[in-house]
mmCIF file with all atom_site columns, C-alpha atoms in Angstrom:
data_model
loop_
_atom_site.group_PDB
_atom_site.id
_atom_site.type_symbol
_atom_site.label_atom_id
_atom_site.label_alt_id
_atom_site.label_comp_id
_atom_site.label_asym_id
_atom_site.label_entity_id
_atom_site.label_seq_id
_atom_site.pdbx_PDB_ins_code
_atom_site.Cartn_x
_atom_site.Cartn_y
_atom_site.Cartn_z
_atom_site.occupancy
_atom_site.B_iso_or_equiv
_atom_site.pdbx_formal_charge
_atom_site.auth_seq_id
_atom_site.auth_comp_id
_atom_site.auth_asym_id
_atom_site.auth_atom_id
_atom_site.pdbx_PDB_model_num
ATOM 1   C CA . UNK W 1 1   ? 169.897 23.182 84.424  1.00 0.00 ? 1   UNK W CA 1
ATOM 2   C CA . UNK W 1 2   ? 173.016 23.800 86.705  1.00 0.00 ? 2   UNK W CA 1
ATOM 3   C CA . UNK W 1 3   ? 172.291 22.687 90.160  1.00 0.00 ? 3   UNK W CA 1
ATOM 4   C CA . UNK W 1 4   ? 174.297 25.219 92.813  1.00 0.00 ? 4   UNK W CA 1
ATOM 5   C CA . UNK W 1 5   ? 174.494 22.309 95.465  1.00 0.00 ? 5   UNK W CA 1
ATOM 6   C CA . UNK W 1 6   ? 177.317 19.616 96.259  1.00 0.00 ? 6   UNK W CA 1
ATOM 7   C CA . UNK W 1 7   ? 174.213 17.455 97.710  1.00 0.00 ? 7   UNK W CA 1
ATOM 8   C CA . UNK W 1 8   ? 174.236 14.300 97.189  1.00 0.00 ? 8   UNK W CA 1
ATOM 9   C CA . UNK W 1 9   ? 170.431 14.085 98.064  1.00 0.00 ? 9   UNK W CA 1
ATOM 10  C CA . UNK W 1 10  ? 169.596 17.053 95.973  1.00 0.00 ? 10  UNK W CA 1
ATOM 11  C CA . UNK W 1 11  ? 171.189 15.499 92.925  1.00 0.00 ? 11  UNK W CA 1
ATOM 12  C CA . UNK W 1 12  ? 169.372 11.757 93.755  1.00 0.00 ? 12  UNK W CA 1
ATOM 13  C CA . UNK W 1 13  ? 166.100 13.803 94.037  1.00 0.00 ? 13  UNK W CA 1
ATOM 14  C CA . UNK W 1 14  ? 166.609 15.593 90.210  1.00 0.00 ? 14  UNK W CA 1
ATOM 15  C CA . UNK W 1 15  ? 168.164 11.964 88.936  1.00 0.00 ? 15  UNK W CA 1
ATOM 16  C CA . UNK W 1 16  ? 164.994 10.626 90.345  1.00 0.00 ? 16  UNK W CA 1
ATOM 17  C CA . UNK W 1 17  ? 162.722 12.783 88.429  1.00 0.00 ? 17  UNK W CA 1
ATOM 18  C CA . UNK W 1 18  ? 164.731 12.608 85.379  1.00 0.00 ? 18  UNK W CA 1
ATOM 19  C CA . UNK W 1 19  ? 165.682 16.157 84.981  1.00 0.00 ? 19  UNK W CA 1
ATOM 20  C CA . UNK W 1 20  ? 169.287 16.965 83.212  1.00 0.00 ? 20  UNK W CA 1
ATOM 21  C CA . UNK W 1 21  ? 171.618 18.860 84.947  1.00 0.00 ? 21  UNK W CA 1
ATOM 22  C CA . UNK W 1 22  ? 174.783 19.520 85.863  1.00 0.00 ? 22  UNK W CA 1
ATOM 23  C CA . UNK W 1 23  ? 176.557 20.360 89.252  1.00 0.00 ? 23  UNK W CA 1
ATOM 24  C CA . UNK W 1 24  ? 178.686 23.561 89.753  1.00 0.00 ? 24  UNK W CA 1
ATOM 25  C CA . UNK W 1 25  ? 179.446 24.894 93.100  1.00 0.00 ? 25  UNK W CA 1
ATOM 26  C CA . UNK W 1 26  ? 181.007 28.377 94.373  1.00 0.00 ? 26  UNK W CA 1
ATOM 27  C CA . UNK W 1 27  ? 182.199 29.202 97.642  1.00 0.00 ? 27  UNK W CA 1
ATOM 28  C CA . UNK W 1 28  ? 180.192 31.372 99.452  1.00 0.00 ? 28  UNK W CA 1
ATOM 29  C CA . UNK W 1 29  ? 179.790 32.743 103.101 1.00 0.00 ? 29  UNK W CA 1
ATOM 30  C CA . UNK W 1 30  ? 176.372 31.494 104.770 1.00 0.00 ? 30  UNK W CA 1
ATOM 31  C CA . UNK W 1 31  ? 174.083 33.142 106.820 1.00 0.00 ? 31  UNK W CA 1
ATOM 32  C CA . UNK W 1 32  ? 173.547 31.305 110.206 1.00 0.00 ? 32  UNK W CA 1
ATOM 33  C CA . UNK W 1 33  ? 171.644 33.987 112.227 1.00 0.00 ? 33  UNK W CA 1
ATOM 34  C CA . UNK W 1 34  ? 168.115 35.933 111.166 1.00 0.00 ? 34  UNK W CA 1
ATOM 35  C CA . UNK W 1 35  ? 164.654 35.188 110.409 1.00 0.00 ? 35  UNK W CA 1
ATOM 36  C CA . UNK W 1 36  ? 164.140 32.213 108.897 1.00 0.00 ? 36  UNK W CA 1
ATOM 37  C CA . UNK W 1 37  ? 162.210 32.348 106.291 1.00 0.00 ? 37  UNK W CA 1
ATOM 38  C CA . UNK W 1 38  ? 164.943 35.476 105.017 1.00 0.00 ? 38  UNK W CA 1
ATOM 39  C CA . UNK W 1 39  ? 167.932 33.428 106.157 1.00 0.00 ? 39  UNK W CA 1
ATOM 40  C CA . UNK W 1 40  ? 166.999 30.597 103.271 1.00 0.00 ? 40  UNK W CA 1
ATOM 41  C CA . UNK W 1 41  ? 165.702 32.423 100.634 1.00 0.00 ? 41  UNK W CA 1
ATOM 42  C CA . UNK W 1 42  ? 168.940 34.673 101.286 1.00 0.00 ? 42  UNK W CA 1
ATOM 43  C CA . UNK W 1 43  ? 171.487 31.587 101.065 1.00 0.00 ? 43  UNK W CA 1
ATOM 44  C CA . UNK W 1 44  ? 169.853 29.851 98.535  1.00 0.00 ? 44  UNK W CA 1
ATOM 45  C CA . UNK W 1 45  ? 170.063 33.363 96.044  1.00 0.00 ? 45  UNK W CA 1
ATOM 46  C CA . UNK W 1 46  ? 173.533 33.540 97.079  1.00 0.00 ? 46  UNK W CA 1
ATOM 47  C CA . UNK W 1 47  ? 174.594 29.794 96.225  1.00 0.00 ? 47  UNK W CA 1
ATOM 48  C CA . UNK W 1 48  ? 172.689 30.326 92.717  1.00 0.00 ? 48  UNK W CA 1
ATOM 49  C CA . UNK W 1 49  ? 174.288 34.456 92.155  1.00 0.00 ? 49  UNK W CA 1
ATOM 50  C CA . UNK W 1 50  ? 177.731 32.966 92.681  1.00 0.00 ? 50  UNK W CA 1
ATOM 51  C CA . UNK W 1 51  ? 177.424 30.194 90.254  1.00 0.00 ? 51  UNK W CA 1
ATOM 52  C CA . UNK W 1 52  ? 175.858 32.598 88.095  1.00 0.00 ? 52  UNK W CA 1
ATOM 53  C CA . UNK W 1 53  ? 178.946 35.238 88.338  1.00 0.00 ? 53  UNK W CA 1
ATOM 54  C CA . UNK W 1 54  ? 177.977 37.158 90.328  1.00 0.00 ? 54  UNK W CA 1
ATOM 55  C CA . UNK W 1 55  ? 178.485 38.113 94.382  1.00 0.00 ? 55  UNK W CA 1
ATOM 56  C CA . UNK W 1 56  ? 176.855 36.042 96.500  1.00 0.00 ? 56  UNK W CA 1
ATOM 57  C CA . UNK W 1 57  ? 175.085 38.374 98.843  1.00 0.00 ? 57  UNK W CA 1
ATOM 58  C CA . UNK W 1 58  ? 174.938 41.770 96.618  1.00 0.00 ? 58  UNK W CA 1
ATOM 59  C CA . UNK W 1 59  ? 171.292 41.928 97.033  1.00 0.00 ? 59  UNK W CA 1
ATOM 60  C CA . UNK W 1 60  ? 168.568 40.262 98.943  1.00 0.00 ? 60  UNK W CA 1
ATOM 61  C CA . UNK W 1 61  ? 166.353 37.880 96.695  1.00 0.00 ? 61  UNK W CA 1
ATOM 62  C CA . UNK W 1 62  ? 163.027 38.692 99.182  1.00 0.00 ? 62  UNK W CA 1
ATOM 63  C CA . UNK W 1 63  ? 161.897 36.573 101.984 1.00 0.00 ? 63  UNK W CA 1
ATOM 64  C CA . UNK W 1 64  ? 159.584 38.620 103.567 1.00 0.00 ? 64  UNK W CA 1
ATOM 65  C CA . UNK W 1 65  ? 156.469 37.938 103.007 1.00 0.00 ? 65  UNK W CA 1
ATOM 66  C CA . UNK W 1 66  ? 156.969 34.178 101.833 1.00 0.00 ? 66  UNK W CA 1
ATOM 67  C CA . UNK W 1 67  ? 154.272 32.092 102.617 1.00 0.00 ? 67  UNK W CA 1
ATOM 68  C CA . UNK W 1 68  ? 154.424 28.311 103.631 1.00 0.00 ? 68  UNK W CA 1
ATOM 69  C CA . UNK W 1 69  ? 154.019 26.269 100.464 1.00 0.00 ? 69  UNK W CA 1
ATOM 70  C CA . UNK W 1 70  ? 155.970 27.732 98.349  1.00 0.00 ? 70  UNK W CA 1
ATOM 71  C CA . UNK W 1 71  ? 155.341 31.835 98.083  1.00 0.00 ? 71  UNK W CA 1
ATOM 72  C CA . UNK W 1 72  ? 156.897 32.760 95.018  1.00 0.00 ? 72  UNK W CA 1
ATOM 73  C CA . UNK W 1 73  ? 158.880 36.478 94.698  1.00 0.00 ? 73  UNK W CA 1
ATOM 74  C CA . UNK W 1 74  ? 160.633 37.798 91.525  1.00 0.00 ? 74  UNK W CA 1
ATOM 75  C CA . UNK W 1 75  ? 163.412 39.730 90.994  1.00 0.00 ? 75  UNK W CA 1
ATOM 76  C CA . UNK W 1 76  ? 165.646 41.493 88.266  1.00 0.00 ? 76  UNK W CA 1
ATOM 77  C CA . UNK W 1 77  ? 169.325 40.726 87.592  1.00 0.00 ? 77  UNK W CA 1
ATOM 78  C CA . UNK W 1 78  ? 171.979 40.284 85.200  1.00 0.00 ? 78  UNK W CA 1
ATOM 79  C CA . UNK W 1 79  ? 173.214 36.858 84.904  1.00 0.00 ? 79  UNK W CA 1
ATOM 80  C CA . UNK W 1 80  ? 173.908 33.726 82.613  1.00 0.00 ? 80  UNK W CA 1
ATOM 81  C CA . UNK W 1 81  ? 170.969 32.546 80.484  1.00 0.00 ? 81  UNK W CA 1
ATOM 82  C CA . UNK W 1 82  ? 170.994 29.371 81.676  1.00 0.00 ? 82  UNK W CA 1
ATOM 83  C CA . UNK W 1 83  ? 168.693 28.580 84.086  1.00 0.00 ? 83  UNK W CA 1
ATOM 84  C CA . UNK W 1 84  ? 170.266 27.928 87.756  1.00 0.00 ? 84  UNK W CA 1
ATOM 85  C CA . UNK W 1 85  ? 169.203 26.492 90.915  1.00 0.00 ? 85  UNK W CA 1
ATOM 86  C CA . UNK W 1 86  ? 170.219 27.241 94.460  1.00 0.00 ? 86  UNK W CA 1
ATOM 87  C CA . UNK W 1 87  ? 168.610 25.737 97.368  1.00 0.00 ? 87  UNK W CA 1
ATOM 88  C CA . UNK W 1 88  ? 169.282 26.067 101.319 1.00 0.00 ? 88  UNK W CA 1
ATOM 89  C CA . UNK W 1 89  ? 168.044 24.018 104.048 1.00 0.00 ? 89  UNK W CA 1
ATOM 90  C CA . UNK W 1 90  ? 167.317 24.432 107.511 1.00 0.00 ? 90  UNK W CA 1
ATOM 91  C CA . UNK W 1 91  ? 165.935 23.511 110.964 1.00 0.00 ? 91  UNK W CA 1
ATOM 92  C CA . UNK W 1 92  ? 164.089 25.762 113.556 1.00 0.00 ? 92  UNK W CA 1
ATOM 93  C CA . UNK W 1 93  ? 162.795 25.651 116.704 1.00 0.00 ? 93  UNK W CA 1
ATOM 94  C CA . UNK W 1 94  ? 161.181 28.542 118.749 1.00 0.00 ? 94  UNK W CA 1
ATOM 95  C CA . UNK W 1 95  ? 162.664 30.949 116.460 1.00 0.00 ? 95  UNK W CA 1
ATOM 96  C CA . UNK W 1 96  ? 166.572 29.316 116.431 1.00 0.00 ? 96  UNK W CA 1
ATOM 97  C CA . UNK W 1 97  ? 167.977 27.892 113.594 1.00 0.00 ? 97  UNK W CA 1
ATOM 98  C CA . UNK W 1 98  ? 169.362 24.819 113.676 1.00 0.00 ? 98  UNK W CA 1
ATOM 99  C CA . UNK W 1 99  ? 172.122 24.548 110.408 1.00 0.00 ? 99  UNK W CA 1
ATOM 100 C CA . UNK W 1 100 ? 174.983 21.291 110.180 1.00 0.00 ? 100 UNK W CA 1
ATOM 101 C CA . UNK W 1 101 ? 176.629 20.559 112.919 1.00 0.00 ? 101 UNK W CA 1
ATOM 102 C CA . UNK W 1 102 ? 180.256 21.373 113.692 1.00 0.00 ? 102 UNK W CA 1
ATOM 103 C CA . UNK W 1 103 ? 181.002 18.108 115.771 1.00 0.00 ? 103 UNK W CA 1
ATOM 104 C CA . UNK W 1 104 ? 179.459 15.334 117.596 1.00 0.00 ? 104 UNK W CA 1
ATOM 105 C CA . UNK W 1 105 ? 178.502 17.590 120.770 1.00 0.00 ? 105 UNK W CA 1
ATOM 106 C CA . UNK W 1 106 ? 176.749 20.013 118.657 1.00 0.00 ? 106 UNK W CA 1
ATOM 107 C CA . UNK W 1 107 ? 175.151 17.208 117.309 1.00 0.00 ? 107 UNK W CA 1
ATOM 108 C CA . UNK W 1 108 ? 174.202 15.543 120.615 1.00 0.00 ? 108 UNK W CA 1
ATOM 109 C CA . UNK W 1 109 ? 172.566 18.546 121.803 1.00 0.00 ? 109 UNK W CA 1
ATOM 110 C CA . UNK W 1 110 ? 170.701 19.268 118.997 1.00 0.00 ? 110 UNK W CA 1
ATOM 111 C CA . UNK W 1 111 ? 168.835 16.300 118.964 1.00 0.00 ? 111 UNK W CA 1
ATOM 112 C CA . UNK W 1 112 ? 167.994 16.811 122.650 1.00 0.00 ? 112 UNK W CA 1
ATOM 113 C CA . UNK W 1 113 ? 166.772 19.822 121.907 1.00 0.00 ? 113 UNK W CA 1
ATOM 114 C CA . UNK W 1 114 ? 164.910 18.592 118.809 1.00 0.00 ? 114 UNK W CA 1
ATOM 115 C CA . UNK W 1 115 ? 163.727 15.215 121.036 1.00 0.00 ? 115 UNK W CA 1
ATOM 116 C CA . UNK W 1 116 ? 160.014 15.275 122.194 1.00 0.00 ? 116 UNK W CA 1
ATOM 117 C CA . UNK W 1 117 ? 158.739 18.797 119.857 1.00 0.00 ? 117 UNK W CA 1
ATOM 118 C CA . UNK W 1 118 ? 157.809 19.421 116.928 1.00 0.00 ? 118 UNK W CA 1
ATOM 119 C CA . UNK W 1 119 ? 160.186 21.282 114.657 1.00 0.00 ? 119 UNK W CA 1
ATOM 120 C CA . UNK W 1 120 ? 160.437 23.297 111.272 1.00 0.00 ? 120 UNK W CA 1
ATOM 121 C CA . UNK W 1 121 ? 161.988 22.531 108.202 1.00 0.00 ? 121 UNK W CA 1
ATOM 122 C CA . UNK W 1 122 ? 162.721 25.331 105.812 1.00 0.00 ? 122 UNK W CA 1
ATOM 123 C CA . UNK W 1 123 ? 163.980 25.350 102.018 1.00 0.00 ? 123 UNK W CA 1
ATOM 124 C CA . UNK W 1 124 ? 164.822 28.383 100.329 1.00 0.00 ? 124 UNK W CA 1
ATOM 125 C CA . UNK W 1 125 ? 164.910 27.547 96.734  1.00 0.00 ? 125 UNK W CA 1
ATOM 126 C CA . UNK W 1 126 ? 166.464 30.243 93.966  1.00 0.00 ? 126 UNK W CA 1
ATOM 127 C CA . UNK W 1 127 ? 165.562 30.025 89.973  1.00 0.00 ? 127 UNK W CA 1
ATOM 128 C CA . UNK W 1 128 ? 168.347 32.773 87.977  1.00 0.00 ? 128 UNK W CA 1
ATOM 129 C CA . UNK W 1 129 ? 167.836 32.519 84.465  1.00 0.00 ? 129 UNK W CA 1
ATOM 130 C CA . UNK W 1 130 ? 168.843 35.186 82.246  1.00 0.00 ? 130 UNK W CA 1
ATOM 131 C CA . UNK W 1 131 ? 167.688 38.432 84.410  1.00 0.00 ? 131 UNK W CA 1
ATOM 132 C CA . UNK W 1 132 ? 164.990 36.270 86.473  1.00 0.00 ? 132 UNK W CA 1
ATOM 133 C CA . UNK W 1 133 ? 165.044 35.572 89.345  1.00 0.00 ? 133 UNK W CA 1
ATOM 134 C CA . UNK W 1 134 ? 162.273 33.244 91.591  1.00 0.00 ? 134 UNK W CA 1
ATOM 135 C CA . UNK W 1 135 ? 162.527 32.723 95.004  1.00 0.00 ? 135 UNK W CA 1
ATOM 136 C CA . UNK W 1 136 ? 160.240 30.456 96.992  1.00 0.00 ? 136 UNK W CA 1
ATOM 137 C CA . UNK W 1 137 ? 160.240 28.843 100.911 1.00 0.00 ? 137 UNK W CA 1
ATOM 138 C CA . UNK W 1 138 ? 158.724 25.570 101.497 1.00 0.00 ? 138 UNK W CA 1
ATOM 139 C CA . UNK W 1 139 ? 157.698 24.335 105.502 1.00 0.00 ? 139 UNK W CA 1
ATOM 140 C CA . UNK W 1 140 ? 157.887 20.971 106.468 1.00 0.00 ? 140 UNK W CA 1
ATOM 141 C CA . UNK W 1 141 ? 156.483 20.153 110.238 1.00 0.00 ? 141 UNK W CA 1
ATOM 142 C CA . UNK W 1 142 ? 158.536 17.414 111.682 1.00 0.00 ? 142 UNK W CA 1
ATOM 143 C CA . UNK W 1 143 ? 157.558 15.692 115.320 1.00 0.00 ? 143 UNK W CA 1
ATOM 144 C CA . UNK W 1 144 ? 160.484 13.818 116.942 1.00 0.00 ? 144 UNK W CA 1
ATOM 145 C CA . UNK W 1 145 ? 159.888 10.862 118.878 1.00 0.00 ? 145 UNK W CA 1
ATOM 146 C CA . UNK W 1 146 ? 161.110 11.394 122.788 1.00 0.00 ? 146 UNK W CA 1
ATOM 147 C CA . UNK W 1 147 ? 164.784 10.361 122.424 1.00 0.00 ? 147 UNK W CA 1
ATOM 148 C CA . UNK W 1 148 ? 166.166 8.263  125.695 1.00 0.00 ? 148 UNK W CA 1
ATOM 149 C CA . UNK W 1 149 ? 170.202 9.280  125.384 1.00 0.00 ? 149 UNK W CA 1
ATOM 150 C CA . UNK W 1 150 ? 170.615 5.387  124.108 1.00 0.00 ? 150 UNK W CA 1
ATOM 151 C CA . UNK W 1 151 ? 168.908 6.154  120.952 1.00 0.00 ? 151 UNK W CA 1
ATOM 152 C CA . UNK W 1 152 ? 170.798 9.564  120.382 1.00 0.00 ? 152 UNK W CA 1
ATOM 153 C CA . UNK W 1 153 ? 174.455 7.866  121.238 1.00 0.00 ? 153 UNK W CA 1
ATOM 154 C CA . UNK W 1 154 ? 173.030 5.190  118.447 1.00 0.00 ? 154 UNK W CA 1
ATOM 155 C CA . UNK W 1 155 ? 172.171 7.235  116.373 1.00 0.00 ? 155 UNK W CA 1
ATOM 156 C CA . UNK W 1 156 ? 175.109 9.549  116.629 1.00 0.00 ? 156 UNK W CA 1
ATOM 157 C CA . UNK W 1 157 ? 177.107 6.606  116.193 1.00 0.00 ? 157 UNK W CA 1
ATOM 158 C CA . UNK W 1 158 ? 175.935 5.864  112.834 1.00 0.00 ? 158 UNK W CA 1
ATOM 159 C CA . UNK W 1 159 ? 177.681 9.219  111.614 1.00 0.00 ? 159 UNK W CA 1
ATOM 160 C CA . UNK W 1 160 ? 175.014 10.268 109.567 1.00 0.00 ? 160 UNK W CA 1
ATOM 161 C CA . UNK W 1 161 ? 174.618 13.266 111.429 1.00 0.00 ? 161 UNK W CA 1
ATOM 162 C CA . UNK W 1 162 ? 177.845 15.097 109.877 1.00 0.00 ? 162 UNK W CA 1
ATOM 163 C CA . UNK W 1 163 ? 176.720 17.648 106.981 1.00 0.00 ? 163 UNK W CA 1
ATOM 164 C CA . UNK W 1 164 ? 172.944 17.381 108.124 1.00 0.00 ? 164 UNK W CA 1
ATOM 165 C CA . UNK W 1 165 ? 170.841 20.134 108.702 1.00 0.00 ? 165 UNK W CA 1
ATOM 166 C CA . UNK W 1 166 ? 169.327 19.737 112.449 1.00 0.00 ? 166 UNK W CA 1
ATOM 167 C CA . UNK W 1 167 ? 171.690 16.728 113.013 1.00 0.00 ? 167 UNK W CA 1
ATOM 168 C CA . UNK W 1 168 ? 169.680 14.210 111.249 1.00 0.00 ? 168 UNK W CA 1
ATOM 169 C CA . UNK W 1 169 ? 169.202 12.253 107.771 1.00 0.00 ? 169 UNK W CA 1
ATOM 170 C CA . UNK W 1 170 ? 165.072 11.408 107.801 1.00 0.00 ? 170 UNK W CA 1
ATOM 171 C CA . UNK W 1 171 ? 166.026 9.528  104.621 1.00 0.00 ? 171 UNK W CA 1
ATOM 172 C CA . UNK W 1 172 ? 168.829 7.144  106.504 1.00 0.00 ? 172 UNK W CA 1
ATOM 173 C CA . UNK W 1 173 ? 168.690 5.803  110.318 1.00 0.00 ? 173 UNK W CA 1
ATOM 174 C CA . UNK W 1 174 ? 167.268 9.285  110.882 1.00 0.00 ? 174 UNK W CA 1
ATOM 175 C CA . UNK W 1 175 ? 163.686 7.919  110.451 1.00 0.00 ? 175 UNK W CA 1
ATOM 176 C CA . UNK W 1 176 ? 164.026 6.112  113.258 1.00 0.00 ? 176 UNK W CA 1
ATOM 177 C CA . UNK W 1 177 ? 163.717 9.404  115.463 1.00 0.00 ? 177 UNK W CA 1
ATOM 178 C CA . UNK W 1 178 ? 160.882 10.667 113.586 1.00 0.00 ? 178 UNK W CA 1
ATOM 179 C CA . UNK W 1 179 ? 157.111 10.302 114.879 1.00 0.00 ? 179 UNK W CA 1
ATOM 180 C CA . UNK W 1 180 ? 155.626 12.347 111.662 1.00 0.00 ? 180 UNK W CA 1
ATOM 181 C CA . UNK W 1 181 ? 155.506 15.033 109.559 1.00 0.00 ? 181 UNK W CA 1
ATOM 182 C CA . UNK W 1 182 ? 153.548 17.603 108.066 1.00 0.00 ? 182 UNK W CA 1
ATOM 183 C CA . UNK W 1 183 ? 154.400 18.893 104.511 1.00 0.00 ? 183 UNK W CA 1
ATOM 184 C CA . UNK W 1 184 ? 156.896 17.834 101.809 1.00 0.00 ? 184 UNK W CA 1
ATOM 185 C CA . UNK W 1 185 ? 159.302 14.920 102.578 1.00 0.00 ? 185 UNK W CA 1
ATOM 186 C CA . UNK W 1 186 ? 161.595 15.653 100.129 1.00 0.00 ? 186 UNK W CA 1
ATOM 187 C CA . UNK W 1 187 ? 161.530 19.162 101.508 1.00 0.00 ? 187 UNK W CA 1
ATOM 188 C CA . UNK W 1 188 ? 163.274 17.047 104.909 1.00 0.00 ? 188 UNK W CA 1
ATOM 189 C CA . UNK W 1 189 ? 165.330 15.542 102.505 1.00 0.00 ? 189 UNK W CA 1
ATOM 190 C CA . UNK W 1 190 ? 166.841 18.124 101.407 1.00 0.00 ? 190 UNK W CA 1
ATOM 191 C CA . UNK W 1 191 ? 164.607 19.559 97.424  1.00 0.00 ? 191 UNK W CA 1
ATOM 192 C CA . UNK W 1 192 ? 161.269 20.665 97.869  1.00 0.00 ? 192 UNK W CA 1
ATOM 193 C CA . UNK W 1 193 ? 159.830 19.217 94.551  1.00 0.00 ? 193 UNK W CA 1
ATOM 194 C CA . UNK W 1 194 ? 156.740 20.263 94.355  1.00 0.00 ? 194 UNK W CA 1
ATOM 195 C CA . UNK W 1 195 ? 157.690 24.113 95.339  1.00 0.00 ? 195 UNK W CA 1
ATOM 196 C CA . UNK W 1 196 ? 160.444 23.376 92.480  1.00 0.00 ? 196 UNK W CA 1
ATOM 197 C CA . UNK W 1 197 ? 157.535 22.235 90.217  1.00 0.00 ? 197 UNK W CA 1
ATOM 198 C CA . UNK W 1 198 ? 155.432 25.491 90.645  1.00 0.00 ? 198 UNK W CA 1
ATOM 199 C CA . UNK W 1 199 ? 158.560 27.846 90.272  1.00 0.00 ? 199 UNK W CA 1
ATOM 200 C CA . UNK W 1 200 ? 159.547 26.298 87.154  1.00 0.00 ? 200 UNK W CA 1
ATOM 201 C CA . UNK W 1 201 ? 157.172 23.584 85.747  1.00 0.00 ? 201 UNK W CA 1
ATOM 202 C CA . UNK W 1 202 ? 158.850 23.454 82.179  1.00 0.00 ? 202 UNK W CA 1
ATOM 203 C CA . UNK W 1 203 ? 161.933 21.498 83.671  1.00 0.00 ? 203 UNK W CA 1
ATOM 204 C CA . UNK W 1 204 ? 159.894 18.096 83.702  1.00 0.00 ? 204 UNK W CA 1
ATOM 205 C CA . UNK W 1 205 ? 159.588 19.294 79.801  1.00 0.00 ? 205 UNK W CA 1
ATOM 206 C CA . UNK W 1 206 ? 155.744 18.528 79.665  1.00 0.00 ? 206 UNK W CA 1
ATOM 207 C CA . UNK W 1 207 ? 154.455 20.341 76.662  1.00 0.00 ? 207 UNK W CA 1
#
């Protein structure tokens, strides 16, 4: 399997479960603004399309419709046979996304904003092999503990904020901002595995 991420996570998650791959990445432009659900599914097919060869973007791979969970869609294409993943992570709140931070200030106000509520976590994850294509969304509920500014400036401290989707690593200090969840935790982390698992259940090569 080729993995369409840089992620360090992602690739820990697949080492962890002892699935072979390897790690190719293409440039491509994100989408930071739209629904959702369609704004995941949408970046995830375009991080998998351009590793495949093709344009990120040239089509939509679904999203509406998806259902929490891991609602599957299919769709055809002409690409490599090899089977490729693309995934794409995000946060939401009251309909906003919430993507990586540019800087510390973005950061700082996103976990006021996050502080005290519960909040979304959405994967997109993208299966091309040969002309198939899967697409599924998994939803993670996340509470965050009421943050007094000490713990934020702590935590923001710690840097693990840069290149973190809603401004926070659950797996790292993160945890220490988090009251509980709801859903997958290594959808927070950054790989839904079970929505994975029920796209493509021959990677853990049971017969």
């Amino acid at each position: 399997m080729i993995l369409a991420s840089r992620s360090p996570q992602r690739r820990a998650i697949l080492d962890q479960l002892g699935i072979p791959f390897e790690v190719r990445i293409a440039e491509i432009d994100e989408l930071g603004e739209g629904p959702p659900h369609e704004v995941v599914v949408e970046n995830a097919y375009r991080k998998a399309a351009a590793v495949a060869g093709g344009v990120g973007g040239a089509g939509r791979a679904g999203g509406a419709g998806l259902t929490r969970g891991g609602g599957t869609t299919e769709h055809g294409r002409n690409a490599l046979g090899e089977l490729i993943l693309g995934v794409d992570t995000i946060v939401t709140l009251g309909g906003r996304i919430y993507g990586k931070p540019a800087d510390v200030e973005e950061a700082r106000e996103t976990l006021r904003a996050l502080a005290g509520r519960r909040h979304a976590v959405l994967s997109g994850v993208c299966l091309i092999a040969g002309q198939r294509v899967r697409t599924a969304v998994s939803t993670t509920l996340v509470d965050v503990r009421p943050l007094e500014d000490a713990l934020i400036e702590w935590y923001l401290a710690t840097g693990e904020w840069s290149g973190r989707a809603g401004g926070y690593a659950i797996q790292g200090r993160g945890a220490a901002l988090v009251r509980s969840i709801e859903g997958d935790y290594l959808n927070v982390v950054g790989l839904p595995v079970a929505t994975l698992l029920e796209l493509a259940p021959e990677l853990l090569g049971v017969p």
